[in-house]
């Protein structure tokens, strides 16, 4: 396949390259794109050095699959151009996720939706949505869910390279208020947590919180399920965590739920309170699988459980999921 990566120097773009290599994706040609800032830099892939290109219609010609990982503005302009040029687009931004005719795919959950579309743009869901659903889907398979209350603990790399830089910088200069940066995050992210990701909307929720609700319903193809979220940025370098409270239509059997999770691909269970076992974001960092633990009956509510899930949001929350989608296209 002739592959393009837009945003190849970014947190997600670099991970896509790693995963294409790890999974031995069939590549005959590779074309990498970045901003003007990166012109002149080279990227090594399988011992070959690749130059970085600026994005233009001409430069996007003759590619089979183009991964977009450079934000929604660029995707909105260039993804339809790629589609017209005949290539598939796998888009990591939010630009097309809720378009009716564009599939929004988590391969373990709804790979079939790709076959139902004539479009060549495929959207990769929001990272918190993917990680949450990797736990929620098998639970829903075991017993129908009606409502989820989710609180996320999202790492700084979710905001890309500059989020990582801001946490490192502010931690280094934490005693020097004049040097604290608030460029990527509204408030100082070091030794703090920020309960706002994305802009506030009229309903009081944030964009990130509404993504979990809207995207999950599309992926699960279920309008009867609702997600009430609070999304929080935390000074963790990598991997998101989500605390879930899940309400079912009917009574449940917790062993049946755990068995259904064990059968599901891409998720591990780390849950043994006698052995003090539960997952943390560091446990999932650089791992393909999400990890779920703290699965417990909610003693305050009939037909409800609580759980805790972690996952590497650059990997399964973005790059791995995108490459898995590409594999579906190639197979
Ligand atoms: N980080 C995550 O955990 C995560 C998870 C899910 C989805 N996403 C989505 O994935 C996308 C990329 O995020 P990221 O975290 O990787 O961001 P990032 O680290 O800030 O990287 C942004 C990339 O876009 C490139 N870029 C910027 N302007 C460009 C232009 N005009 N032409 C070509 N390339 C341009 C940058 O190139 P330069 O280096 O030259 O500036 C860089 O390669 C975003 O849509 C984000 O919402 C991110």
XYZ file of C-alpha atoms and ligand atoms in Angstrom:
379
model
C 0.000 0.000 0.000
C 1.091 3.578 -0.677
C 0.699 5.261 2.698
C 0.570 8.933 3.679
C 0.728 10.304 7.226
C -0.335 13.909 7.821
C 1.111 15.035 11.160
C 3.969 12.530 11.097
C 6.008 14.490 13.675
C 3.143 14.641 16.210
C 2.367 12.412 19.187
C -0.152 10.343 17.191
C 1.709 10.432 13.850
C 4.933 9.088 15.387
C 2.970 6.298 17.081
C 1.240 5.384 13.801
C 4.691 4.886 12.257
C 5.764 2.655 15.178
C 2.619 0.556 14.943
C 2.787 0.168 11.145
C 6.283 -1.199 11.689
C 5.365 -3.432 14.704
C 2.407 -4.958 12.874
C 4.329 -5.369 9.584
C 1.738 -3.406 7.631
C 2.371 -3.890 3.886
C 3.921 -0.611 2.674
C 5.302 -0.038 -0.819
C 5.607 3.758 -0.501
C 5.514 6.124 2.453
C 4.920 9.869 2.274
C 5.121 11.965 5.432
C 3.598 15.412 5.990
C 4.149 18.069 8.647
C 4.025 21.839 9.002
C 6.560 24.351 7.645
C 8.270 24.204 11.041
C 9.463 20.652 10.327
C 10.684 21.161 6.762
C 14.242 19.925 6.431
C 13.841 17.346 9.230
C 14.072 13.641 8.403
C 12.201 10.704 9.949
C 13.621 7.185 10.028
C 11.304 4.278 9.254
C 12.621 0.726 8.790
C 16.162 2.099 8.417
C 15.157 4.480 5.577
C 15.216 8.251 5.992
C 12.107 10.132 4.864
C 11.798 13.853 4.232
C 8.752 15.762 5.408
C 6.370 17.246 2.835
C 3.998 20.167 3.014
C 0.382 19.267 2.421
C -1.088 20.151 -0.988
C -3.427 18.516 -3.485
C -0.451 17.641 -5.697
C 1.503 16.080 -2.830
C -1.481 13.918 -1.848
C -1.778 12.228 -5.248
C -1.143 8.488 -5.749
C -1.682 7.292 -2.194
C -3.901 4.357 -1.150
C -4.428 5.245 2.526
C -3.770 8.593 4.205
C -3.762 8.846 8.008
C -4.695 12.333 9.217
C -3.263 13.298 12.622
C -2.918 17.072 12.451
C -6.165 18.472 13.832
C -9.655 18.978 12.452
C -8.992 22.182 10.439
C -6.567 20.401 8.141
C -8.743 17.264 7.948
C -11.789 19.291 6.916
C -9.887 20.790 3.975
C -7.742 17.902 2.780
C -9.578 14.670 3.660
C -12.300 15.293 1.018
C -9.513 16.092 -1.496
C -7.841 12.735 -0.768
C -11.205 11.005 -1.131
C -11.680 12.620 -4.553
C -8.171 11.528 -5.513
C -9.262 7.952 -4.753
C -7.468 7.274 -1.474
C -8.899 6.103 1.820
C -8.611 8.544 4.720
C -8.399 7.455 8.353
C -8.998 10.623 10.323
C -7.963 11.059 13.954
C -9.684 14.419 14.357
C -13.285 15.149 15.314
C -14.045 16.665 11.873
C -16.245 13.863 10.496
C -17.051 11.663 13.485
C -20.756 12.476 13.651
C -21.382 12.667 9.869
C -24.173 10.217 9.093
C -22.487 8.725 6.031
C -19.015 8.410 7.578
C -18.300 5.350 9.699
C -16.880 5.844 13.197
C -15.008 2.684 13.961
C -13.588 0.718 16.870
C -12.627 -2.513 15.072
C -13.423 -4.796 18.038
C -16.929 -3.277 18.229
C -18.346 -2.201 14.859
C -15.987 -3.134 12.021
C -19.066 -4.085 9.952
C -20.024 -0.413 9.598
C -17.169 0.079 7.091
C -18.887 -2.199 4.569
C -22.105 -0.160 4.740
C -20.608 3.091 3.436
C -19.666 4.329 -0.020
C -17.414 7.035 1.486
C -13.658 6.597 1.687
C -13.246 8.693 4.843
C -13.306 6.683 8.067
C -13.298 8.449 11.404
C -11.283 7.322 14.410
C -13.252 8.039 17.604
C -12.184 10.290 20.474
C -9.562 8.633 22.695
C -11.658 8.626 25.899
C -14.585 7.216 23.944
C -12.498 4.339 22.546
C -10.989 3.401 25.917
C -14.327 3.626 27.751
C -16.089 1.521 25.121
C -13.439 -1.209 25.230
C -14.801 -1.940 28.722
C -18.409 -0.942 28.156
C -19.047 -3.043 25.030
C -18.425 -6.478 26.642
C -20.384 -5.363 29.721
C -23.274 -4.305 27.453
C -23.026 -7.686 25.688
C -23.587 -9.388 29.028
C -26.472 -7.175 30.198
C -28.070 -4.173 28.438
C -26.782 -0.840 29.762
C -29.090 2.181 29.983
C -26.831 4.838 31.485
C -23.168 5.444 32.231
C -21.759 8.127 34.518
C -18.104 8.609 33.570
C -15.303 10.671 35.083
C -12.109 10.721 33.059
C -8.548 11.360 34.211
C -6.829 12.348 30.969
C -3.090 12.575 30.472
C -1.331 15.651 29.086
C -0.180 13.831 25.928
C -3.855 13.822 24.949
C -3.165 17.443 23.988
C -0.210 16.369 21.824
C 3.501 17.159 22.016
C 2.854 20.629 23.419
C 0.840 19.206 26.348
C 3.792 17.014 27.301
C 6.165 19.992 27.033
C 3.946 22.154 29.264
C 3.815 19.560 32.059
C 7.607 19.073 31.955
C 8.292 22.814 31.866
C 5.897 23.709 34.702
C 7.166 20.864 36.864
C 10.746 22.047 36.393
C 9.824 25.640 37.281
C 7.068 24.953 39.807
C 8.649 27.241 42.412
C 8.860 30.141 39.963
C 5.334 31.494 39.327
C 6.607 33.875 36.579
C 7.764 30.965 34.440
C 4.568 28.889 34.692
C 2.996 28.378 31.243
C -0.743 28.290 30.581
C -0.580 27.969 26.793
C -2.015 24.509 26.245
C -4.058 24.243 29.444
C -6.152 27.043 31.020
C -4.496 26.600 34.394
C -1.199 25.291 35.713
C -1.266 21.525 35.101
C 1.553 20.686 37.502
C 0.360 19.433 40.919
C -3.191 20.242 39.835
C -6.190 18.773 38.002
C -8.323 20.700 35.487
C -12.007 19.740 35.137
C -12.365 21.156 31.635
C -11.315 19.569 28.329
C -12.479 21.308 25.166
C -14.733 24.353 25.223
C -17.765 24.789 27.447
C -21.094 24.344 25.636
C -24.462 25.968 26.347
C -25.639 22.939 28.337
C -22.741 23.369 30.805
C -20.899 20.281 29.561
C -17.657 20.497 27.578
C -17.037 19.405 23.998
C -14.994 16.427 25.243
C -17.835 15.349 27.564
C -20.419 15.463 24.777
C -18.099 13.451 22.486
C -18.339 10.523 24.894
C -22.146 10.638 24.754
C -22.618 11.269 21.026
C -19.812 9.104 19.638
C -20.572 6.148 21.933
C -24.204 6.058 20.829
C -23.108 6.060 17.179
C -20.486 3.311 17.653
C -22.820 1.124 19.718
C -25.670 1.944 17.315
C -27.873 2.492 20.353
C -29.872 5.665 21.012
C -31.245 4.279 24.287
C -27.937 4.524 26.134
C -26.713 7.787 27.672
C -23.375 8.959 28.983
C -23.039 11.698 31.577
C -19.367 12.659 31.693
C -16.953 14.905 33.550
C -13.625 15.003 31.736
C -10.581 16.029 33.736
C -6.979 16.759 32.681
C -4.458 15.355 35.146
C -0.648 15.673 35.367
C -0.087 12.165 34.015
C 2.237 11.872 31.015
C 0.458 9.170 29.068
C -2.653 6.898 29.257
C -6.160 7.934 30.206
C -8.199 6.494 33.082
C -11.979 6.509 33.337
C -14.129 5.843 36.383
C -17.425 4.318 35.243
C -20.747 3.884 36.992
C -22.914 1.659 34.816
C -26.652 1.194 35.174
C -28.450 -1.788 33.626
C -32.029 -2.307 32.521
C -32.272 -5.544 34.497
C -30.514 -7.335 37.355
C -27.053 -8.663 36.598
C -24.575 -11.354 37.545
C -21.104 -9.935 38.162
C -19.345 -13.207 37.228
C -21.170 -13.237 33.892
C -19.972 -9.664 33.303
C -16.351 -10.605 34.083
C -16.554 -13.669 31.812
C -17.862 -11.533 28.961
C -14.920 -9.088 29.445
C -12.447 -12.015 29.482
C -13.778 -13.174 26.088
C -13.472 -9.699 24.519
C -10.345 -8.874 22.473
C -8.155 -5.901 23.418
C -8.982 -5.740 27.121
C -7.389 -7.323 30.191
C -8.760 -7.566 33.716
C -6.621 -6.621 36.712
C -9.032 -6.955 39.597
C -8.232 -8.814 42.774
C -8.769 -6.832 45.938
C -7.340 -9.623 48.102
C -4.060 -9.314 46.195
C -4.329 -5.489 46.002
C -4.610 -5.671 42.192
C -6.065 -2.794 40.162
C -4.795 -0.988 37.056
C -3.154 2.455 36.848
C -2.361 4.523 33.727
C 1.317 3.550 33.919
C 0.285 -0.126 33.664
C -1.265 0.505 30.244
C 1.390 2.884 28.880
C 2.834 1.620 25.579
C 0.472 -1.361 25.688
C -2.108 -2.264 23.066
C -4.698 -3.584 25.505
C -6.855 -1.508 27.833
C -7.091 -2.784 31.413
C -10.208 -2.847 33.604
C -10.446 -3.335 37.366
C -12.337 -2.289 40.518
C -15.443 -3.994 39.095
C -17.977 -3.908 41.920
C -21.686 -3.931 42.605
C -22.889 -0.412 43.405
C -24.474 -0.821 46.854
C -26.313 2.530 46.500
C -28.304 1.618 43.405
C -30.210 -1.392 42.118
C -28.850 -2.837 38.857
C -25.611 -0.819 38.800
C -21.903 -1.490 38.955
C -18.809 0.672 39.179
C -15.507 0.022 37.403
C -12.207 1.655 36.485
C -10.560 1.391 33.068
C -7.172 2.564 31.785
C -5.733 2.642 28.264
C -2.886 4.206 26.315
C -4.730 6.986 24.484
C -1.983 7.562 21.920
C -1.994 3.852 21.108
C -5.495 2.288 21.387
C -7.084 5.739 21.746
C -5.629 6.870 18.401
C -2.749 5.270 16.457
C -3.401 1.567 17.061
C -7.121 1.948 16.403
C -6.297 3.811 13.157
C -3.899 1.101 11.975
C -6.440 -1.604 12.872
C -8.920 0.253 10.633
C -6.317 0.284 7.841
C -5.893 -3.473 8.296
C -9.643 -3.912 7.808
C -9.355 -2.007 4.514
C -6.455 -4.100 3.290
C -7.954 -7.489 4.215
N -2.697 12.957 21.427
C -3.683 12.115 21.593
O -3.730 11.368 22.576
C -4.790 12.017 20.586
C -5.730 10.992 20.732
C -6.767 10.884 19.816
C -6.856 11.768 18.762
N -5.922 12.765 18.662
C -6.045 13.656 17.495
O -4.967 13.399 16.620
C -4.571 14.590 15.961
C -3.089 14.841 16.209
O -2.889 15.020 17.579
P -1.447 14.983 18.255
O -1.707 14.790 19.687
O -0.554 14.018 17.548
O -0.951 16.486 18.019
P 0.541 17.073 18.013
O 1.462 16.245 18.817
O 0.393 18.495 18.360
O 0.975 16.947 16.469
C 0.357 17.714 15.455
C 0.917 17.294 14.121
O 0.253 18.036 13.088
C 1.246 18.628 12.237
N 0.769 19.843 11.607
C 0.352 20.985 12.185
N 0.010 21.893 11.242
C 0.217 21.300 10.047
C 0.057 21.718 8.698
N -0.383 22.931 8.382
N 0.387 20.838 7.716
C 0.829 19.584 8.012
N 1.001 19.139 9.271
C 0.687 19.989 10.275
C 2.409 18.910 13.185
O 3.590 19.117 12.450
P 4.814 19.999 13.095
O 5.525 19.081 14.041
O 5.621 20.354 11.908
O 4.190 21.183 13.774
C 2.419 17.588 13.975
O 3.006 16.572 13.204
C -5.505 15.695 16.486
O -6.601 15.810 15.616
C -5.960 15.137 17.830
O -7.208 15.642 18.229
C -4.896 12.902 19.534
